[in-house]
CSV table of C-alpha atoms and ligand atoms in Angstrom, one decimal:
chain,number,residue,atom,x,y,z
A,42,MET,CA,104.4,28.5,102.1
A,43,ARG,CA,104.6,31.1,99.4
A,44,THR,CA,106.4,34.4,99.2
A,45,GLN,CA,107.7,36.7,96.5
A,46,VAL,CA,111.4,36.5,97.3
A,47,ALA,CA,113.1,33.6,99.2
A,48,ILE,CA,116.3,34.7,100.8
A,49,ILE,CA,118.8,32.2,102.1
A,50,GLY,CA,121.1,33.5,104.9
A,51,ALA,CA,120.6,36.2,107.5
A,52,GLY,CA,124.0,37.9,107.2
A,53,PRO,CA,124.2,41.6,106.3
A,54,ALA,CA,123.3,40.8,102.6
A,55,GLY,CA,120.1,38.7,103.4
A,56,LEU,CA,118.8,40.9,106.2
A,57,LEU,CA,119.4,44.2,104.4
A,58,LEU,CA,117.8,42.9,101.2
A,59,SER,CA,114.7,41.8,103.1
A,60,HIS,CA,114.6,45.2,104.8
A,61,LEU,CA,114.9,47.1,101.5
A,62,LEU,CA,112.3,44.9,99.8
A,63,HIS,CA,109.9,45.5,102.7
A,64,LEU,CA,110.2,49.2,102.2
A,65,GLN,CA,109.4,48.7,98.6
A,66,GLY,CA,106.3,46.7,99.5
A,67,ILE,CA,107.8,43.3,98.4
A,68,GLU,CA,107.4,40.2,100.6
A,69,SER,CA,110.3,38.0,101.5
A,70,VAL,CA,111.1,35.1,103.8
A,71,VAL,CA,114.7,34.8,105.2
A,72,LEU,CA,116.0,31.3,106.0
A,73,GLU,CA,118.9,31.1,108.4
A,74,SER,CA,120.7,28.0,109.6
A,75,ARG,CA,122.1,29.5,112.8
A,76,SER,CA,120.2,30.9,115.9
A,77,ARG,CA,119.4,34.5,116.4
A,78,ALA,CA,121.8,34.6,119.4
A,79,GLU,CA,124.6,33.2,117.2
A,80,ILE,CA,124.3,35.6,114.3
A,81,GLU,CA,124.0,38.5,116.7
A,82,SER,CA,127.3,37.7,118.5
A,83,THR,CA,129.7,36.5,115.7
A,84,ILE,CA,132.6,38.9,115.6
A,85,ARG,CA,133.5,39.9,112.1
A,86,ALA,CA,133.8,43.2,110.2
A,87,GLY,CA,134.1,46.7,111.6
A,88,VAL,CA,134.5,49.2,108.9
A,89,LEU,CA,131.4,50.7,107.1
A,90,GLU,CA,132.0,52.8,104.0
A,91,GLN,CA,130.1,56.1,103.5
A,92,GLY,CA,127.6,54.4,101.1
A,93,THR,CA,126.9,51.7,103.6
A,94,MET,CA,126.3,54.3,106.4
A,95,ASP,CA,124.1,56.3,104.0
A,96,ILE,CA,121.8,53.4,103.1
A,97,LEU,CA,121.4,52.3,106.8
A,98,THR,CA,120.5,55.9,107.7
A,99,GLU,CA,118.2,56.5,104.7
A,100,THR,CA,116.3,53.3,105.4
A,101,GLY,CA,115.8,54.0,109.2
A,102,VAL,CA,118.2,51.5,110.7
A,103,GLY,CA,121.2,53.8,111.3
A,104,GLU,CA,120.3,55.3,114.6
A,105,ARG,CA,122.6,53.2,116.8
A,106,MET,CA,125.3,53.2,114.2
A,107,ARG,CA,125.3,57.0,114.4
A,108,SER,CA,125.2,57.2,118.2
A,109,GLU,CA,127.5,54.2,119.1
A,110,GLY,CA,129.7,53.9,116.0
A,111,ALA,CA,132.9,56.0,115.7
A,112,LEU,CA,133.1,58.3,112.6
A,113,HIS,CA,136.7,58.3,111.3
A,114,HIS,CA,138.1,60.9,108.9
A,115,GLY,CA,141.4,59.3,108.3
A,116,ILE,CA,143.6,56.2,108.6
A,117,GLU,CA,147.3,55.8,109.3
A,118,LEU,CA,149.9,53.8,107.3
A,119,ALA,CA,152.8,52.8,109.5
A,120,PHE,CA,156.2,51.6,108.1
A,121,ASP,CA,159.9,52.0,108.9
A,122,GLY,CA,159.1,53.3,112.4
A,123,ALA,CA,156.9,56.2,111.3
A,124,ARG,CA,153.2,56.8,110.9
A,125,HIS,CA,151.6,58.6,108.0
A,126,ARG,CA,148.1,59.9,108.0
A,127,ILE,CA,145.8,59.5,105.0
A,128,ASP,CA,143.1,62.2,105.4
A,129,LEU,CA,140.1,60.4,103.9
A,130,THR,CA,137.7,63.3,104.3
A,131,GLU,CA,140.0,66.0,102.9
A,132,LEU,CA,140.9,63.8,100.0
A,133,THR,CA,137.5,62.4,99.1
A,134,GLY,CA,134.9,64.4,101.1
A,135,LYS,CA,133.8,61.2,102.7
A,136,ALA,CA,134.4,59.2,105.9
A,137,ILE,CA,134.0,55.7,107.4
A,138,THR,CA,132.3,54.5,110.6
A,139,VAL,CA,133.7,51.8,112.8
A,140,TYR,CA,130.7,49.9,114.0
A,141,PRO,CA,130.7,46.1,114.4
A,142,GLN,CA,129.0,43.9,111.9
A,143,HIS,CA,127.1,42.1,114.6
A,144,GLU,CA,125.6,45.4,115.8
A,145,VAL,CA,124.4,46.0,112.2
A,146,ILE,CA,122.9,42.5,112.3
A,147,LYS,CA,121.1,43.3,115.6
A,148,ASP,CA,119.7,46.5,114.1
A,149,LEU,CA,118.4,44.7,111.0
A,150,VAL,CA,116.9,41.8,112.8
A,151,ALA,CA,115.1,44.2,115.2
A,152,ALA,CA,113.7,46.2,112.2
A,153,ARG,CA,112.6,43.0,110.4
A,154,LEU,CA,110.9,41.6,113.4
A,155,ALA,CA,109.2,44.9,114.3
A,156,ALA,CA,107.8,44.9,110.8
A,157,GLN,CA,106.5,41.3,111.3
A,158,GLY,CA,109.1,40.1,108.7
A,159,GLU,CA,109.4,36.4,108.3
A,160,LEU,CA,112.8,35.3,109.6
A,161,LEU,CA,113.2,31.6,110.2
A,162,PHE,CA,116.2,30.7,112.4
A,163,GLU,CA,117.9,27.3,112.8
A,164,VAL,CA,116.6,25.8,109.5
A,165,SER,CA,118.6,22.9,108.1
A,166,GLY,CA,118.8,20.8,104.9
A,167,VAL,CA,118.1,23.8,102.7
A,168,ALA,CA,117.7,22.7,99.0
A,169,LEU,CA,116.9,24.8,96.0
A,170,HIS,CA,114.6,23.6,93.2
A,171,GLY,CA,113.5,24.8,89.8
A,172,VAL,CA,115.7,27.8,89.7
A,173,GLU,CA,115.6,27.9,85.9
A,174,THR,CA,111.8,28.0,85.9
A,175,SER,CA,109.5,30.9,86.9
A,176,GLN,CA,108.3,28.9,90.0
A,177,PRO,CA,111.5,28.1,92.0
A,178,SER,CA,111.2,26.7,95.5
A,179,VAL,CA,113.3,25.9,98.6
A,180,THR,CA,112.8,22.9,100.8
A,181,PHE,CA,114.2,22.8,104.4
A,182,LEU,CA,113.6,21.5,107.9
A,183,HIS,CA,112.4,23.9,110.6
A,184,GLY,CA,111.5,22.8,114.1
A,185,GLY,CA,111.5,19.2,113.0
A,186,ALA,CA,109.0,19.8,110.2
A,187,GLU,CA,109.7,19.5,106.5
A,188,CYS,CA,108.8,22.8,104.8
A,189,LYS,CA,108.5,24.0,101.2
A,190,LEU,CA,108.8,27.7,100.3
A,191,GLU,CA,107.6,28.7,96.8
A,192,ALA,CA,108.8,32.0,95.5
A,193,ASP,CA,109.2,34.1,92.3
A,194,PHE,CA,113.0,34.5,93.0
A,195,ILE,CA,115.6,32.9,95.2
A,196,ILE,CA,118.5,35.1,96.5
A,197,GLY,CA,121.5,33.2,97.8
A,198,CYS,CA,123.0,35.3,100.6
A,199,ASP,CA,124.4,32.3,102.5
A,200,GLY,CA,128.1,33.2,102.5
A,201,TYR,CA,131.1,31.4,101.1
A,202,HIS,CA,130.1,28.0,102.6
A,203,GLY,CA,126.4,28.2,101.7
A,204,VAL,CA,124.3,25.9,99.4
A,205,SER,CA,123.3,28.5,96.9
A,206,ARG,CA,126.4,28.8,94.8
A,207,PRO,CA,126.8,25.0,94.4
A,208,ALA,CA,123.1,25.0,93.3
A,209,MET,CA,123.8,27.4,90.4
A,210,PRO,CA,123.0,25.4,87.2
A,211,GLY,CA,125.5,25.0,84.4
A,212,GLN,CA,128.5,24.4,86.8
A,213,GLY,CA,130.7,23.4,83.9
A,214,LEU,CA,130.0,26.8,82.2
A,215,ARG,CA,130.6,28.9,85.3
A,216,LYS,CA,133.9,30.7,85.8
A,217,ASP,CA,135.5,31.1,89.2
A,218,PHE,CA,138.6,33.1,90.1
A,219,GLN,CA,140.6,32.4,93.2
A,220,ARG,CA,143.8,33.3,95.1
A,221,ILE,CA,144.6,31.8,98.5
A,222,TYR,CA,147.1,33.8,100.5
A,223,PRO,CA,149.9,32.0,102.4
A,224,PHE,CA,149.0,33.9,105.6
A,225,GLY,CA,146.0,34.6,107.8
A,226,TRP,CA,145.0,37.2,110.4
A,227,PHE,CA,145.2,36.6,114.2
A,228,GLY,CA,142.4,38.7,115.7
A,229,ILE,CA,142.0,39.7,119.3
A,230,LEU,CA,139.5,41.6,121.3
A,231,VAL,CA,140.9,43.6,124.2
A,232,GLU,CA,139.5,45.4,127.2
A,233,SER,CA,141.3,48.8,127.1
A,234,ALA,CA,140.9,52.4,126.0
A,235,PRO,CA,141.8,53.0,122.3
A,236,SER,CA,145.5,53.3,121.5
A,237,SER,CA,144.8,55.5,118.6
A,238,ASP,CA,142.0,57.8,117.3
A,239,GLU,CA,142.3,56.2,113.9
A,240,LEU,CA,143.0,52.8,112.4
A,241,ILE,CA,146.7,52.0,111.9
A,242,TYR,CA,147.7,49.6,109.1
A,243,ALA,CA,151.3,48.7,109.7
A,244,ARG,CA,153.9,47.0,107.5
A,245,HIS,CA,156.8,45.4,109.3
A,246,ASP,CA,159.4,42.8,108.4
A,247,ARG,CA,157.9,40.5,111.0
A,248,GLY,CA,154.5,40.9,109.3
A,249,PHE,CA,151.4,43.1,109.0
A,250,ALA,CA,149.5,44.5,112.1
A,251,LEU,CA,146.3,46.4,112.3
A,252,VAL,CA,145.0,48.6,115.2
A,253,SER,CA,141.3,49.0,115.1
A,254,THR,CA,138.6,49.6,117.7
A,255,ARG,CA,135.2,48.6,118.8
A,256,SER,CA,134.2,51.0,121.5
A,257,PRO,CA,135.8,53.4,124.0
A,258,THR,CA,136.4,50.3,126.2
A,259,VAL,CA,137.0,47.4,123.7
A,260,GLN,CA,139.7,47.3,121.0
A,261,ARG,CA,140.2,45.1,118.0
A,262,LEU,CA,143.7,44.2,116.9
A,263,TYR,CA,145.0,41.9,114.2
A,264,PHE,CA,148.4,40.6,113.1
A,265,GLN,CA,149.5,38.5,110.2
A,266,CYS,CA,150.1,34.8,111.1
A,267,ASP,CA,150.4,31.4,109.7
A,268,PRO,CA,146.9,30.4,108.7
A,269,SER,CA,147.4,26.9,110.0
A,270,ASP,CA,148.5,28.1,113.4
A,271,HIS,CA,146.3,27.7,116.6
A,272,THR,CA,145.3,30.3,119.0
A,273,ASP,CA,146.4,27.9,121.8
A,274,ASN,CA,150.0,28.5,120.7
A,275,TRP,CA,149.7,32.2,121.5
A,276,SER,CA,149.9,33.2,125.1
A,277,ASP,CA,148.8,36.7,125.9
A,278,ASP,CA,152.5,37.7,126.5
A,279,ARG,CA,153.5,36.3,123.2
A,280,ILE,CA,150.7,38.2,121.4
A,281,TRP,CA,151.7,41.5,123.1
A,282,ALA,CA,155.4,41.0,122.3
A,283,GLU,CA,154.6,40.4,118.7
A,284,LEU,CA,152.3,43.4,118.4
A,285,HIS,CA,154.7,45.8,120.1
A,286,ALA,CA,157.5,44.6,117.8
A,287,ARG,CA,155.4,45.2,114.7
A,288,LEU,CA,154.0,48.5,115.8
A,289,GLU,CA,157.3,49.9,117.2
A,290,ASN,CA,157.9,53.5,116.1
A,291,ARG,CA,160.1,56.5,116.6
A,292,ASP,CA,157.4,59.0,117.4
A,293,GLY,CA,156.6,57.9,121.0
A,294,TRP,CA,153.2,56.3,120.2
A,295,LYS,CA,152.5,53.3,122.5
A,296,LEU,CA,150.1,50.4,122.1
A,297,LYS,CA,147.8,50.1,125.2
A,298,GLU,CA,147.6,46.6,126.6
A,299,GLY,CA,144.5,45.1,128.4
A,300,ARG,CA,142.7,41.8,129.1
A,301,ILE,CA,142.5,39.8,125.9
A,302,PHE,CA,139.0,38.1,125.9
A,303,GLN,CA,138.8,36.7,122.4
A,304,LYS,CA,141.3,35.2,120.0
A,305,ASN,CA,140.7,33.9,116.5
A,306,ILE,CA,142.5,33.1,113.3
A,307,ILE,CA,141.1,33.7,109.8
A,308,GLY,CA,142.4,32.5,106.5
A,309,MET,CA,142.6,34.9,103.6
A,310,ARG,CA,141.5,34.5,100.0
A,311,SER,CA,140.3,36.4,97.0
A,312,PHE,CA,137.5,34.7,95.2
A,313,VAL,CA,134.9,35.7,92.5
A,314,SER,CA,132.2,33.3,91.1
A,315,THR,CA,130.6,34.4,87.8
A,316,PRO,CA,127.9,35.0,86.7
A,317,MET,CA,125.9,35.9,89.8
A,318,GLN,CA,122.6,35.0,88.2
A,319,ALA,CA,121.2,31.8,86.7
A,320,GLY,CA,117.5,32.0,85.8
A,321,ARG,CA,115.6,33.0,89.0
A,322,LEU,CA,118.6,32.4,91.3
A,323,PHE,CA,120.8,35.3,92.2
A,324,LEU,CA,123.9,35.4,94.5
A,325,ALA,CA,124.9,38.3,96.7
A,326,GLY,CA,127.7,39.0,99.1
A,327,ASP,CA,130.2,36.4,100.3
A,328,ALA,CA,128.2,33.7,98.5
A,329,ALA,CA,129.6,35.1,95.2
A,330,HIS,CA,132.8,36.8,96.2
A,331,ILE,CA,135.4,37.0,99.0
A,332,VAL,CA,138.1,39.6,99.5
A,333,PRO,CA,141.1,39.5,101.9
A,334,PRO,CA,140.1,41.7,104.8
A,335,THR,CA,142.9,44.3,104.4
A,336,GLY,CA,140.7,46.7,102.4
A,337,ALA,CA,137.7,46.3,104.7
A,338,LYS,CA,135.5,45.7,101.7
A,339,GLY,CA,133.5,42.4,102.3
A,340,LEU,CA,130.5,43.7,104.2
A,341,ASN,CA,130.4,46.8,102.0
A,342,LEU,CA,130.3,44.8,98.9
A,343,ALA,CA,127.5,42.7,100.3
A,344,VAL,CA,125.5,45.9,100.8
A,345,SER,CA,126.2,47.2,97.3
A,346,ASP,CA,125.1,43.9,95.8
A,347,VAL,CA,121.7,43.9,97.5
A,348,ARG,CA,121.1,47.5,96.7
A,349,LEU,CA,121.3,46.6,93.0
A,350,LEU,CA,119.1,43.5,93.6
A,351,ALA,CA,116.5,45.6,95.4
A,352,ARG,CA,116.4,48.0,92.5
A,353,GLY,CA,116.0,45.2,90.0
A,354,LEU,CA,113.2,43.5,92.0
A,355,ASP,CA,111.5,46.8,92.4
A,356,GLN,CA,111.5,47.3,88.6
A,357,PHE,CA,110.2,43.8,88.1
A,358,TYR,CA,107.3,44.1,90.5
A,359,ARG,CA,106.4,47.7,89.5
A,360,GLN,CA,106.9,47.6,85.7
A,361,GLY,CA,107.1,43.9,84.9
A,362,SER,CA,110.6,44.5,83.4
A,363,GLU,CA,113.6,42.2,84.1
A,364,GLU,CA,116.1,44.6,82.5
A,365,HIS,CA,117.8,45.6,85.8
A,366,LEU,CA,117.7,42.0,87.1
A,367,ASN,CA,119.3,40.7,84.0
A,368,GLY,CA,121.9,43.4,84.1
A,369,TYR,CA,122.6,42.7,87.9
A,370,SER,CA,125.6,40.3,87.5
A,371,ASP,CA,127.5,42.6,85.0
A,372,GLU,CA,126.7,45.7,87.1
A,373,ALA,CA,127.7,44.2,90.4
A,374,LEU,CA,130.8,42.6,89.0
A,375,LYS,CA,132.2,46.0,87.9
A,376,ARG,CA,132.3,47.2,91.5
A,377,ILE,CA,133.4,43.7,92.8
A,378,TRP,CA,136.4,43.6,90.6
A,379,ARG,CA,137.5,47.0,91.6
A,380,ALA,CA,137.2,46.1,95.3
A,381,GLU,CA,139.0,42.8,94.6
A,382,TYR,CA,141.8,44.8,93.0
A,383,PHE,CA,142.0,47.2,96.0
A,384,SER,CA,141.9,44.4,98.6
A,385,TRP,CA,144.6,42.5,96.8
A,386,THR,CA,146.7,45.7,96.4
A,387,MET,CA,146.4,46.6,100.1
A,388,THR,CA,147.2,43.0,101.0
A,389,ARG,CA,150.4,42.7,98.9
A,390,LEU,CA,151.5,46.2,100.0
A,391,LEU,CA,151.3,45.5,103.7
A,392,HIS,CA,152.0,41.8,104.3
A,393,THR,CA,155.3,40.0,104.4
A,394,PHE,CA,155.6,37.3,101.8
A,395,ALA,CA,158.0,34.5,102.9
A,396,ASP,CA,159.2,34.1,99.4
A,397,ALA,CA,159.8,37.8,98.6
A,398,THR,CA,163.3,38.6,97.5
A,399,PRO,CA,165.2,41.5,99.2
A,400,PHE,CA,164.5,43.5,96.0
A,401,GLU,CA,160.8,42.9,96.2
A,402,ARG,CA,160.7,44.0,99.9
A,403,GLU,CA,162.4,47.3,98.8
A,404,MET,CA,159.8,47.7,96.1
A,405,GLN,CA,157.0,47.3,98.7
A,406,ARG,CA,158.6,50.0,100.9
A,407,ALA,CA,159.1,52.3,97.9
A,408,GLU,CA,155.4,51.8,97.0
A,409,LEU,CA,154.3,52.8,100.5
A,410,GLU,CA,156.7,55.8,100.4
A,411,ASN,CA,155.2,56.8,97.0
A,412,ILE,CA,151.7,56.7,98.4
A,413,VAL,CA,152.4,58.8,101.5
A,414,SER,CA,154.3,61.4,99.5
A,415,SER,CA,152.0,61.8,96.5
A,416,ARG,CA,148.6,63.4,96.9
A,417,ALA,CA,147.4,61.7,93.7
A,418,LEU,CA,148.3,58.2,95.0
A,419,ALA,CA,147.0,58.9,98.5
A,420,THR,CA,143.7,60.2,97.0
A,421,SER,CA,143.4,57.0,95.0
A,422,LEU,CA,143.9,54.9,98.1
A,423,ALA,CA,141.4,57.1,100.0
A,424,GLU,CA,138.7,56.9,97.3
A,425,ASN,CA,139.0,53.1,97.2
A,426,TYR,CA,139.0,52.8,101.0
A,427,VAL,CA,135.8,55.0,101.5
A,428,GLY,CA,134.2,53.4,98.5
A,429,ALA,CA,133.9,56.6,96.5
A,430,PHE,CA,133.3,54.8,93.2
B,183,FAD,P1,127.6,36.2,105.8
B,183,FAD,O1,127.8,37.3,106.8
B,183,FAD,O2,128.6,35.1,105.8
B,183,FAD,O3,126.2,35.6,106.1
B,183,FAD,C1,125.7,34.4,105.5
B,183,FAD,C2,124.6,33.8,106.4
B,183,FAD,O4,124.1,32.7,105.8
B,183,FAD,C3,125.2,33.3,107.8
B,183,FAD,O5,124.4,33.9,108.8
B,183,FAD,C4,125.1,31.8,107.7
B,183,FAD,O6,124.8,31.2,108.9
B,183,FAD,C5,124.0,31.6,106.7
B,183,FAD,N1,124.0,30.3,106.0
B,183,FAD,C6,125.1,29.7,105.5
B,183,FAD,N2,124.7,28.6,104.9
B,183,FAD,C7,123.4,28.5,105.1
B,183,FAD,C8,122.4,27.5,104.6
B,183,FAD,N3,122.8,26.4,104.0
B,183,FAD,N4,121.1,27.7,104.9
B,183,FAD,C9,120.7,28.8,105.6
B,183,FAD,N5,121.6,29.8,106.0
B,183,FAD,C10,122.9,29.6,105.7
B,183,FAD,N6,134.1,43.3,105.7
B,183,FAD,C11,134.1,44.7,105.7
B,183,FAD,O7,133.4,45.3,104.8
B,183,FAD,N7,134.8,45.5,106.5
B,183,FAD,C12,135.6,44.9,107.5
B,183,FAD,O8,136.2,45.6,108.3
B,183,FAD,C13,135.7,43.4,107.5
B,183,FAD,N8,136.5,42.8,108.4
B,183,FAD,C14,136.4,41.4,108.5
B,183,FAD,C15,137.1,40.8,109.5
B,183,FAD,C16,137.0,39.4,109.7
B,183,FAD,C17,137.7,38.8,110.8
B,183,FAD,C18,136.1,38.7,108.8
B,183,FAD,C19,136.0,37.2,109.0
B,183,FAD,C20,135.4,39.3,107.8
B,183,FAD,C21,135.5,40.6,107.6
B,183,FAD,N9,134.8,41.3,106.6
B,183,FAD,C22,134.9,42.7,106.6
B,183,FAD,C23,134.0,40.5,105.7
B,183,FAD,C24,132.5,40.5,106.1
B,183,FAD,O9,132.4,40.1,107.4
B,183,FAD,C25,131.7,39.6,105.1
B,183,FAD,O10,132.1,40.0,103.8
B,183,FAD,C26,130.2,39.8,105.3
B,183,FAD,O11,129.8,39.1,106.5
B,183,FAD,C27,129.4,39.2,104.1
B,183,FAD,O12,128.1,39.2,104.4
B,183,FAD,P2,127.1,38.2,103.8
B,183,FAD,O13,125.7,38.5,104.3
B,183,FAD,O14,127.3,38.1,102.3
B,183,FAD,O15,127.5,36.7,104.3
B,184,DHB,C1,138.6,45.8,110.8
B,184,DHB,C2,138.7,44.8,109.9
B,184,DHB,C3,139.3,45.0,108.7
B,184,DHB,O1,139.3,44.0,107.8
B,184,DHB,C4,139.9,46.2,108.4
B,184,DHB,O2,140.5,46.4,107.2
B,184,DHB,C5,139.8,47.2,109.3
B,184,DHB,C6,139.2,47.0,110.5
B,184,DHB,C7,137.9,45.6,112.1
B,184,DHB,O3,137.5,44.5,112.3
B,184,DHB,O4,137.8,46.5,112.9
């Protein structure tokens, strides 16, 4: 098999890249280790920045997002029993949409298949070859057959646990940056009406809590937990008691309960692997970087990476120039580091650190107080949240 661009991984990064390349008349093949049903049902991100919404709309895959997603013009920061609204649209002119990642995946898979795009599910044993030559290739097993895919470029969009990053040559010369947080998020899906029109990010001495949504009948809630804890240790009653305690307030707002039908625990880390290019191999999305979820940036960063790659590949195939491609890593990393900074800031602002001194806890509260009482600081938070940079 031969194609122009071999893409490993059918997450948001791989699928969107394949879609953008198709619109530019560039062929690609996407290799995915999981089944279509699995990628279309894995519950992950929910917040799409304005730039992500715009690119999905401009490239013809935003119809369901616009009709079924919820446009939000603000978020709330809750602490010390009070809620404070950050008016994203008034402060930045932009908004966010809450639309589940697996719905974005469904829209992109449908678009690729409708365009006769090559998407191979349930491949295994993916291995990369000759990435420092102009004829790289990927070998893998598909339907029991050994396959070889030759390409001009390989793009690793296979997430944090994928094979592309370890296949980057010059491992000794690469620089990785990492911080692992001493807490995780316990996430639940609940059958109920929304408790709030907007997302609530809450700081409490018992730990962080987040009220998000999925649809008028399904809600998404998270709370800070021990990353090594197990969902089995948390009965529904215990979960509700914890959420009520962390979200208690003096303004009469009440969290609506409902049937909990999914529970999961995720660990949290900040991670950046540099550079994001080695010869004809490029990394995009979680394969190259991870943010803690507090800033809602992961999916959006994956989208901005592949936007840059699509531009670089377009320049290569139209003009024979590798200028944009060779500048990809530096250009992408500028935005990545800013998002890493924002995600780390939101994380340390809102979570309880077991080793924090009483003084440090007061500093955290004072920082929140500063943000909600200063238009300049609130604007900075809003710009980062909607991705206005
Ligand atoms: P992935 O989505 O991880 O896709 C990689 C794909 O590659 C997968 O389908 C995988 O099966 C496949 N793959 C892996 N290895 C191989 C292999 N060897 N061969 C072939 N295929 C392979 N981000 C936000 O922007 N906003 C949010 O609100 C948000 N909330 C989140 C909440 C949670 C609970 C979690 C876990 C994440 C959240 N994120 C959020 C992060 C976001 O989900 C990720 O950043 C995003 O999925 C990254 O997309 P990706 O395409 O780079 O990688
Ligand atoms: C969701 C996830 C996030 O990480 C976040 O910051 C806000 C919302 C969500 O899954 O809805």
